[in-house]
Tab-separated table of C-alpha atoms in Angstrom:
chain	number	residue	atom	x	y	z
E	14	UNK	CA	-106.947	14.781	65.629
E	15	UNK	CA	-109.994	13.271	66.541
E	16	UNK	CA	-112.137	10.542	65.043
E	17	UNK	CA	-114.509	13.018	62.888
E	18	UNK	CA	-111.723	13.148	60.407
E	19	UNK	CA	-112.649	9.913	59.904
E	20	UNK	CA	-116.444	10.660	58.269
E	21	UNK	CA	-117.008	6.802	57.049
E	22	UNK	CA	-116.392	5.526	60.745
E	23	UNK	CA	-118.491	8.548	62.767
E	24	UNK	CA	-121.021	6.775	60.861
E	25	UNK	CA	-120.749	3.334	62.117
E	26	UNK	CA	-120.236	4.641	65.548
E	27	UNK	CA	-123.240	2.653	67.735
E	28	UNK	CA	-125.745	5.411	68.670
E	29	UNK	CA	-126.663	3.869	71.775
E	30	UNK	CA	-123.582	1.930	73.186
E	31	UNK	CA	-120.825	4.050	73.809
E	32	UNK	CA	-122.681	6.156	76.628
E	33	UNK	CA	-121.601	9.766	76.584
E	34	UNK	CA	-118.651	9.163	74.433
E	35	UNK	CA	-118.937	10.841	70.795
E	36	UNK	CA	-116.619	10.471	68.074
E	37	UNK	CA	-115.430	14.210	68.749
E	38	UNK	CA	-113.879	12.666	72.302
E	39	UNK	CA	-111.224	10.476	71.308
E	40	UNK	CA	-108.575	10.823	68.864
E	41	UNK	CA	-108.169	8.900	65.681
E	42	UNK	CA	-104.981	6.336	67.311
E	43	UNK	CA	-106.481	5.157	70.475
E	44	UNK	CA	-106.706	1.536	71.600
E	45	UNK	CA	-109.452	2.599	73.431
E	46	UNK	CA	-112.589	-0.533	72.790
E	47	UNK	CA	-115.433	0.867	71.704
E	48	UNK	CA	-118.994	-0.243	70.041
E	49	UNK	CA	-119.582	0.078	66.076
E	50	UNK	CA	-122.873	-0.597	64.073
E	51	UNK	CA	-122.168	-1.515	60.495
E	52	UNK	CA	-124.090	-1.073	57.418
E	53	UNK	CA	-126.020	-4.277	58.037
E	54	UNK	CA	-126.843	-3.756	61.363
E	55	UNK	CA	-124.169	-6.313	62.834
E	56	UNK	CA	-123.173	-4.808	66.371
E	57	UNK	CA	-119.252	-5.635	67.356
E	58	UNK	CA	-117.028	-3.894	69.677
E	59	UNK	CA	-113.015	-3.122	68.737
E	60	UNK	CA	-110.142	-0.615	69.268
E	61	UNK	CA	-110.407	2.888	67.156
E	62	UNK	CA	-107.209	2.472	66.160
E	63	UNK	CA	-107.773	-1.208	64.406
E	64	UNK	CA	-110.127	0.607	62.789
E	65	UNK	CA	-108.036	3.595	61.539
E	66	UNK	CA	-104.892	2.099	61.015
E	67	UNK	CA	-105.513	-1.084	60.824
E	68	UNK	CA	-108.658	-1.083	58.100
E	69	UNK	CA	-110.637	-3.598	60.595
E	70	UNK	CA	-114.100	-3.623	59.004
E	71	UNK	CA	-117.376	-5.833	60.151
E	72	UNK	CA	-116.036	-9.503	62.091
E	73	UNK	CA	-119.441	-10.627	60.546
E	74	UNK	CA	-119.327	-9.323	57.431
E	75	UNK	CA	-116.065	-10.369	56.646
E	76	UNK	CA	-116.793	-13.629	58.546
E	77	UNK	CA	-114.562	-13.718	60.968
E	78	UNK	CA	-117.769	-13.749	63.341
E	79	UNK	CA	-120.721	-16.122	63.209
E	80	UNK	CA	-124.037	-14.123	63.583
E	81	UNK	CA	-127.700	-14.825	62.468
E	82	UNK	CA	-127.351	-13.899	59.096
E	83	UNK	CA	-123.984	-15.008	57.771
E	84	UNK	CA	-123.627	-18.791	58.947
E	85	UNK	CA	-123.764	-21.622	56.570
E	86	UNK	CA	-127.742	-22.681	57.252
E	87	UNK	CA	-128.225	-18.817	56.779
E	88	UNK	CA	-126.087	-18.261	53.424
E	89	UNK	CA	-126.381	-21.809	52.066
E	90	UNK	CA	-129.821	-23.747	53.429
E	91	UNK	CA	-128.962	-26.669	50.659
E	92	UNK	CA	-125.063	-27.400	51.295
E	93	UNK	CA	-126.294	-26.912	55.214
E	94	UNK	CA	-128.799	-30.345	54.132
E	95	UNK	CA	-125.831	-32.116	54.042
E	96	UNK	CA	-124.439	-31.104	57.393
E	97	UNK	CA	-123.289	-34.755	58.635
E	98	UNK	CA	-126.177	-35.510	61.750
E	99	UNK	CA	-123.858	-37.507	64.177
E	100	UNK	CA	-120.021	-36.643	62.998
E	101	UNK	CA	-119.630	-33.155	63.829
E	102	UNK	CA	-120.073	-33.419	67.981
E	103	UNK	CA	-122.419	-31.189	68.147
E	104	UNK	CA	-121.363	-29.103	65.948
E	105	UNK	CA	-124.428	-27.244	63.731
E	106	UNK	CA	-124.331	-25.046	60.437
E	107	UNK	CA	-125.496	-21.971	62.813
E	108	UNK	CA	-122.141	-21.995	64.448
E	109	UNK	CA	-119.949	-21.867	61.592
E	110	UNK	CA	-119.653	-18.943	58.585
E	111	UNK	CA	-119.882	-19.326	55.216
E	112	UNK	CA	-115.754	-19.106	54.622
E	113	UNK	CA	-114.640	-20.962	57.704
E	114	UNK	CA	-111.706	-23.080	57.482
E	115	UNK	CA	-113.104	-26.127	59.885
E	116	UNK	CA	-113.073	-29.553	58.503
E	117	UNK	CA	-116.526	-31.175	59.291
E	118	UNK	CA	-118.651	-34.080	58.055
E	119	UNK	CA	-121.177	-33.946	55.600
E	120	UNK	CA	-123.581	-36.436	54.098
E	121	UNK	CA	-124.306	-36.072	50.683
E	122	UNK	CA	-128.347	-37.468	49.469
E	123	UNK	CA	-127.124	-40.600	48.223
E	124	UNK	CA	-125.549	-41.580	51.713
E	125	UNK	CA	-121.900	-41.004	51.150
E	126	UNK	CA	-120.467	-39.703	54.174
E	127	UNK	CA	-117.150	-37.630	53.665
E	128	UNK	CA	-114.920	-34.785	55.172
E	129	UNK	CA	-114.503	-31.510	53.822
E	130	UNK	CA	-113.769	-27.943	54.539
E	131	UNK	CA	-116.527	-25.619	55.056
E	132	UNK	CA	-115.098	-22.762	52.291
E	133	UNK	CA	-114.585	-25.237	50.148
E	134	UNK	CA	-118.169	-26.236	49.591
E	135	UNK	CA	-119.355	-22.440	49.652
E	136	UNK	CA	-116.349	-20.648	47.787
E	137	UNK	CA	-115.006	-23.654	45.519
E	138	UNK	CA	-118.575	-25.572	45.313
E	139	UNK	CA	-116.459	-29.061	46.230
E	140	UNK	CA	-119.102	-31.488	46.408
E	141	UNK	CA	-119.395	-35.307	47.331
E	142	UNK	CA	-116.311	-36.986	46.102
E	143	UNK	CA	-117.982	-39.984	45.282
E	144	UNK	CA	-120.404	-38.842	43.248
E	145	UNK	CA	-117.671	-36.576	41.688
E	146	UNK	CA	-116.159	-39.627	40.822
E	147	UNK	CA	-119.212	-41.417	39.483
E	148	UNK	CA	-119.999	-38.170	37.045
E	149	UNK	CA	-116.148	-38.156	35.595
E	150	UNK	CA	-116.530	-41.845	34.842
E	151	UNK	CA	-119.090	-41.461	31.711
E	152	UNK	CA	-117.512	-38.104	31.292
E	153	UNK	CA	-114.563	-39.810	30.053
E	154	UNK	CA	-115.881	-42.667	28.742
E	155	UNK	CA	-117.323	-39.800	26.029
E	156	UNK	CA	-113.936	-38.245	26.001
E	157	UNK	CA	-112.671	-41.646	24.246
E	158	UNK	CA	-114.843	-42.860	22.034
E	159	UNK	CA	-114.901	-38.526	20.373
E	160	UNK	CA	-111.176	-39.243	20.259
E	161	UNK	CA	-111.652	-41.917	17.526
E	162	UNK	CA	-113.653	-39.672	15.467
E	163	UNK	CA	-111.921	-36.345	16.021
E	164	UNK	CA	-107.839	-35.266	15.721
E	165	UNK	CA	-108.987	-32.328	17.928
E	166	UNK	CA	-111.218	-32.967	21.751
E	167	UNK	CA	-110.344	-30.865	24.107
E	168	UNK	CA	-111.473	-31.579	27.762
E	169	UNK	CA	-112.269	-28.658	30.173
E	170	UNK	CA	-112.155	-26.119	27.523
E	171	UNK	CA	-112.632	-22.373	28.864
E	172	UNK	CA	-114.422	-19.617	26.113
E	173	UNK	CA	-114.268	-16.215	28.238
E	174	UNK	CA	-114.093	-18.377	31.678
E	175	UNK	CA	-116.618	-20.611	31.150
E	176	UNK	CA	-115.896	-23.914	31.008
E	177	UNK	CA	-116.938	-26.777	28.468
E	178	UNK	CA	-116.757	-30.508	29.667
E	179	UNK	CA	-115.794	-31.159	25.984
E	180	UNK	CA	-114.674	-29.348	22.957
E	181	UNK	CA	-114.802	-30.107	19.531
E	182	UNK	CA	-113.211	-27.106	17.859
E	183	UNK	CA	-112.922	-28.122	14.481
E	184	UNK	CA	-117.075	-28.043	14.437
E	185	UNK	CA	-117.366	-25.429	17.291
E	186	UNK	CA	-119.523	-28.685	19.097
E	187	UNK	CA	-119.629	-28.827	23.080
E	188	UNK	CA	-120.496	-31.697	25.189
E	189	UNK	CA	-121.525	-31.447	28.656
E	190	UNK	CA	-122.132	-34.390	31.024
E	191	UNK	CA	-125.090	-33.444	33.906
E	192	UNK	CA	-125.028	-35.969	36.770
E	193	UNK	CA	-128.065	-35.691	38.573
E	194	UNK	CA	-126.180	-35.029	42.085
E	195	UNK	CA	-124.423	-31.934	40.225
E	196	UNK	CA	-127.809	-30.287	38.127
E	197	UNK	CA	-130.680	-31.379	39.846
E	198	UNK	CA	-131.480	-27.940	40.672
E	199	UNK	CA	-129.526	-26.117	38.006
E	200	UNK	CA	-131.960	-25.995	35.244
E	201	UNK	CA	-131.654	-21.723	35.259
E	202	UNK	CA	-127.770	-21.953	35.164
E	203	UNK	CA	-127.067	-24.571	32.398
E	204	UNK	CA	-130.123	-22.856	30.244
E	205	UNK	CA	-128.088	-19.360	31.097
E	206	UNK	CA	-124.350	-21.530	29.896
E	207	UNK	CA	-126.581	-22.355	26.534
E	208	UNK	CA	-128.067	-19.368	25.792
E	209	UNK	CA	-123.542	-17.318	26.156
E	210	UNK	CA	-122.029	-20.312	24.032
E	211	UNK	CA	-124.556	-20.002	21.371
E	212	UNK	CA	-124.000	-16.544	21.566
E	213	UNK	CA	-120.037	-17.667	20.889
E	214	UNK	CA	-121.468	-19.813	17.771
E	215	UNK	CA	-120.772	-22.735	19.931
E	216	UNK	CA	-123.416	-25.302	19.360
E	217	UNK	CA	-124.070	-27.480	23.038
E	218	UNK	CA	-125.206	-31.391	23.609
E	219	UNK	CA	-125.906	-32.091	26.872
E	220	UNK	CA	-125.960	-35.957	28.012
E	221	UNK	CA	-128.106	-35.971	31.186
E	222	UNK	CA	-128.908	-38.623	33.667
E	223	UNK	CA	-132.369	-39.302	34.767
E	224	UNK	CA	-134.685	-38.199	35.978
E	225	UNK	CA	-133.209	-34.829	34.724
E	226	UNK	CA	-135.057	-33.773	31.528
E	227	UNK	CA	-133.899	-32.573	28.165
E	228	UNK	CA	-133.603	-28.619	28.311
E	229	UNK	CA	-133.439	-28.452	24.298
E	230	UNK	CA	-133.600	-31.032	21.032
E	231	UNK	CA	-130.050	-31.545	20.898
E	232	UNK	CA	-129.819	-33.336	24.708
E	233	UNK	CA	-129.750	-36.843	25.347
E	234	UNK	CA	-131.308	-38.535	28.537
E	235	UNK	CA	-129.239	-41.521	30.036
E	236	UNK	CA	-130.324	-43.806	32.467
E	237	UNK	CA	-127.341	-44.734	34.800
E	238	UNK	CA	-126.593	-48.098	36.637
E	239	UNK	CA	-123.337	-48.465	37.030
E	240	UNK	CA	-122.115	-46.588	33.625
E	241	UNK	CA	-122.684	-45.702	30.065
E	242	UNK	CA	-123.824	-48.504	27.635
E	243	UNK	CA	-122.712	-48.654	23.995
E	244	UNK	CA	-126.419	-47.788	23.032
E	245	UNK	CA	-126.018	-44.397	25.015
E	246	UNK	CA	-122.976	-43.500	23.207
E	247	UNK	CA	-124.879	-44.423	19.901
E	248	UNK	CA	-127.593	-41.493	21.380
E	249	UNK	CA	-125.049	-39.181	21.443
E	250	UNK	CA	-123.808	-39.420	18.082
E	251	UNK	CA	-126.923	-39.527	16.361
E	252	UNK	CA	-127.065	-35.934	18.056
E	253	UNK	CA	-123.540	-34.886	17.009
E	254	UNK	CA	-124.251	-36.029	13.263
E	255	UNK	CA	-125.759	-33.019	11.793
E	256	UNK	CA	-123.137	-30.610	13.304
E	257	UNK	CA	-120.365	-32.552	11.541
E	258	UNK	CA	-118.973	-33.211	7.920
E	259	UNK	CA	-119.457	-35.886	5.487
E	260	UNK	CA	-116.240	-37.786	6.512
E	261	UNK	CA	-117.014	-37.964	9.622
E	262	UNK	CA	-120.845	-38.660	9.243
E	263	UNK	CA	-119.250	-41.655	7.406
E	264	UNK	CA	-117.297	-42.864	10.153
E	265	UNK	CA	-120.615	-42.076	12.717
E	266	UNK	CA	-122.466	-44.486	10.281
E	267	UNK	CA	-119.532	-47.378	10.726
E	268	UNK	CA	-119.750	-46.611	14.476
E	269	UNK	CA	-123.093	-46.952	15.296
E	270	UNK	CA	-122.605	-50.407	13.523
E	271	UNK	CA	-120.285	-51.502	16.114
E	272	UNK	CA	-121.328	-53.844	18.928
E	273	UNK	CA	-119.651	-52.375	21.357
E	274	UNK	CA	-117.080	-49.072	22.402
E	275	UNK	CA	-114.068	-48.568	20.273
E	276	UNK	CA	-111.326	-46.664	22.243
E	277	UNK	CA	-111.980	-49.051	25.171
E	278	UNK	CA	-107.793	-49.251	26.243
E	279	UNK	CA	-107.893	-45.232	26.166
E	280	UNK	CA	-110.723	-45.556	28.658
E	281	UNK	CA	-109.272	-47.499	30.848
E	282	UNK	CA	-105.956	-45.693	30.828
E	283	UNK	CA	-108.588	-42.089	31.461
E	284	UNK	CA	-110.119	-43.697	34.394
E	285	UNK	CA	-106.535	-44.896	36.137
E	286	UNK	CA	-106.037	-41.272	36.310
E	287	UNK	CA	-109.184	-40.782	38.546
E	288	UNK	CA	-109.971	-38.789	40.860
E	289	UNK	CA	-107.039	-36.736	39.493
E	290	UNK	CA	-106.719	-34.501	36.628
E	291	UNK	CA	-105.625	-35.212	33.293
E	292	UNK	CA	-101.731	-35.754	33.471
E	293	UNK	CA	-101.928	-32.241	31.249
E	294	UNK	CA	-104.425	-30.379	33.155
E	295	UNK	CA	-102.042	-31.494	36.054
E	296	UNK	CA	-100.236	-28.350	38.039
E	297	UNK	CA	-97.144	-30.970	37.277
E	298	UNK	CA	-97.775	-30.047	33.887
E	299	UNK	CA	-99.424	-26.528	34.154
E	300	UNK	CA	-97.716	-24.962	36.637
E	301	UNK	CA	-94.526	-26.869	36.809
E	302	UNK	CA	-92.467	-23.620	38.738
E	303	UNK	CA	-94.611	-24.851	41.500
E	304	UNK	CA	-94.122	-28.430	41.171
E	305	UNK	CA	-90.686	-27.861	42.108
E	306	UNK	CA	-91.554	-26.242	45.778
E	307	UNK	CA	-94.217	-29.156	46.224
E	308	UNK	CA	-92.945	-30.723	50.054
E	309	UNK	CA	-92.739	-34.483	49.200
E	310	UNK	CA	-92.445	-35.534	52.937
E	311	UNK	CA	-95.366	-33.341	54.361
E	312	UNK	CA	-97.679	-34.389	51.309
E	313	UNK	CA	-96.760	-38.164	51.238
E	314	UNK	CA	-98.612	-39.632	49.348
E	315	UNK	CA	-99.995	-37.049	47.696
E	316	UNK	CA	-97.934	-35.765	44.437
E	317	UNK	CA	-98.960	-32.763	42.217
E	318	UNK	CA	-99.644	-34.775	39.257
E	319	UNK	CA	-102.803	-35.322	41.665
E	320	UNK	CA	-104.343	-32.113	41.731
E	321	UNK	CA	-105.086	-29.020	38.964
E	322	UNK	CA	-104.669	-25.740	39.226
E	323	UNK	CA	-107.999	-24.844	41.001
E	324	UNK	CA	-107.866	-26.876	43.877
E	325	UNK	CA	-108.915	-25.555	47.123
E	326	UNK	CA	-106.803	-28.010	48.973
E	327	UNK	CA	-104.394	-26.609	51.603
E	328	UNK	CA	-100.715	-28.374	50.851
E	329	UNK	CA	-97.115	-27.984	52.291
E	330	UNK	CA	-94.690	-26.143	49.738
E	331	UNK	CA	-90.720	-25.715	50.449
E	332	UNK	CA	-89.298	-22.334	48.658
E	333	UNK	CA	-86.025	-22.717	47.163
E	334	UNK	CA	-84.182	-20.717	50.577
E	335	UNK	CA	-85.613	-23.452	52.384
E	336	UNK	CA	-88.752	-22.747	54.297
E	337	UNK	CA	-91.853	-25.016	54.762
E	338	UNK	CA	-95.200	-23.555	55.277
E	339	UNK	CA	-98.466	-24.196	54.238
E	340	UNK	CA	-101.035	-23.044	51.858
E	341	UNK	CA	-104.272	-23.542	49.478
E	342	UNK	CA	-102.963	-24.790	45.937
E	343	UNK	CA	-105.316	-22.268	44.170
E	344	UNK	CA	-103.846	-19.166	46.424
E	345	UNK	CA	-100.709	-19.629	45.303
E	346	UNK	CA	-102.175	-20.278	41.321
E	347	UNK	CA	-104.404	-17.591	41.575
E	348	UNK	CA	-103.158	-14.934	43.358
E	349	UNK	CA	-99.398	-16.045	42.727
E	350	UNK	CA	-98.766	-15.876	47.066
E	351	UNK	CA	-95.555	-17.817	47.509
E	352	UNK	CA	-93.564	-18.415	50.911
E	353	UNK	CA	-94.869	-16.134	53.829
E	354	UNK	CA	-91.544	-15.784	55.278
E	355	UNK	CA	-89.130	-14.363	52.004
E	356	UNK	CA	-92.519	-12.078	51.540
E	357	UNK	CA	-91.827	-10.404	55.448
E	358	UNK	CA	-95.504	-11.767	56.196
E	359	UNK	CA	-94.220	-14.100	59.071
E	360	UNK	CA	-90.882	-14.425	60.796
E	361	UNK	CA	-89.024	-17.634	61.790
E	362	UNK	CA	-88.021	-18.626	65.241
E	363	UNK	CA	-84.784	-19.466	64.889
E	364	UNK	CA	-84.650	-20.944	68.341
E	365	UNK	CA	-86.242	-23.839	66.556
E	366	UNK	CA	-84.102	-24.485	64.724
E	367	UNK	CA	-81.325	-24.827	66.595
């Protein structure tokens, strides 16, 4: 059988490449290398039978090749800004895709220099850790002083897979925090995140740091030094007020009256937990099946009471027959992929391990 029984291939078959040859000479399982054109125009040359058998598609379009039109300064101009100048020995965004797995340097606009996978700032939009850090810090400082008002604030709340920084469900009240690292340039996006939870009768406050502006009349700008005043958290409440009932517009009223913060010891226990998760957004807490294959020796001193259930990170896991191997902590949340070797995926040399 030759290759035309193949029609979706005879079409990627490079017109001007493969001499003579047609797809009516060879049959559908040779290894024989020849030249393909895809879709897109990307040129690459592989075996028929990878192609047949195998379901090889585009190295480019899949990334698995770097070309002109799928490496990071292509796909992403703005994370490729950040592209470290001097760590990456000479290294530049034009030589790596979009979804590579290399570690490099970046440097993020406020001079923080850090380390970081490439997919993870494409696929999982990681960003600088430090300013991470410096955005969760009057994030929870919010998250604090709501809990003296409120029986129910829930933090990270999802309606329909879109997250709310936090939820007041008694009043159907969100409150979003927008560091200006994180939404200087997402004006469309948070408007769009407005516009579905009001559709959701979810009424939104968003506190935002200069110099970003108010996108409606229920937002409150915040000038940041080092983090939120009392004064600021006085702003926000005068903003919550009308959404609430008269109990708690009583207790509002006593509050703004106060010098300073009230749940100041919550705070600081909040913050210890920093940079990670909520003990109960935790995969320790979440995904606790998991937390028992965690590899204590190969993470040390990382524990899984450090990350959620998202992370991109790449981490050691031992499966209860014993094997070690390694993979991302949201691959295994996600697309439940456990050990590699009790799947048939890989085999063990057992001359190792004698």
């Amino acid at each position: 059988m030759n290759l035309s029984s193949y029609p979706h291939l005879v079409k990627e078959w490079h017109p001007t490449k493969n001499g003579d040859l047609t797809p009516n000479d060879v049959t559908y399982g040779t290894s024989q290398v020849v030249w393909w054109l895809c879709p897109k125009g990307h040129s690459f040359d592989t075996s028929i039978n990878k192609r047949t058998s195998m379901k090889t598609n585009c190295p480019y379009c899949s990334g698995r090749k770097v070309g002109q039109d799928n490496n990071l300064l292509a796909l992403f101009p703005d994370i490729a800004k950040e592209w470290h100048p001097t760590k990456n020995k000479g290294l530049t965004p034009k030589d790596v895709t979009s979804k590579s797995d290399k570690k490099v340097w970046w440097l993020c606009p406020n001079g923080h220099s850090h380390e970081s996978v490439v997919k993870n700032r494409t696929l999982n939009k990681s960003m600088c850790p430090d300013c991470s850090n410096q955005s969760s810090e009057p994030e929870i400082r919010i998250l604090s002083e709501l809990k003296w008002f409120f029986d129910e604030v829930n933090s990270r709340y999802k309606v329909d897979g879109v997250e709310i920084d936090i939820f007041l469900p008694n009043f159907n009240l969100g409150i979003e925090y927008d560091g200006k690292y994180w939404h200087k340039d997402n004006e469309d996006s948070d408007l769009k995140k407005n516009k579905f939870l009001l559709s959701q009768d979810i009424n939104l406050i968003r506190v935002r740091e200069h110099p970003l502006k108010s996108l409606t009349e229920n937002d409150v700008v915040v000038r940041i030094n080092r983090s939120l005043e009392k004064t600021d958290l006085d702003k926000v409440l005068k903003k919550i007020y009308p959404f609430v009932d008269n109990s708690t517009k009583e207790k509002i009223n006593t509050y703004l009256r106060k010098p300073s913060f009230v749940n100041d010891e919550l705070f600081k226990k909040y913050r210890s937990y920093f940079p990670s998760p909520f003990p109960e957004k935790s995969i320790l807490k979440t995904h606790p099946e998991l937390s028992e294959e965690w590899d204590y020796d190969k993470n040390y001193p990382l524990r899984p009471e450090n990350f959620s259930y998202g992370s991109g990170n790449d981490l050691w896991w031992l499966c209860p027959k014993g094997h070690s191997y390694e993979r991302s902590l949201n691959t295994r949340t996600s697309h439940g992929i456990g050990c590699p070797y009790c799947s048939g995926r890989k085999t063990l040399n057992y001359d190792l391990w004698k």
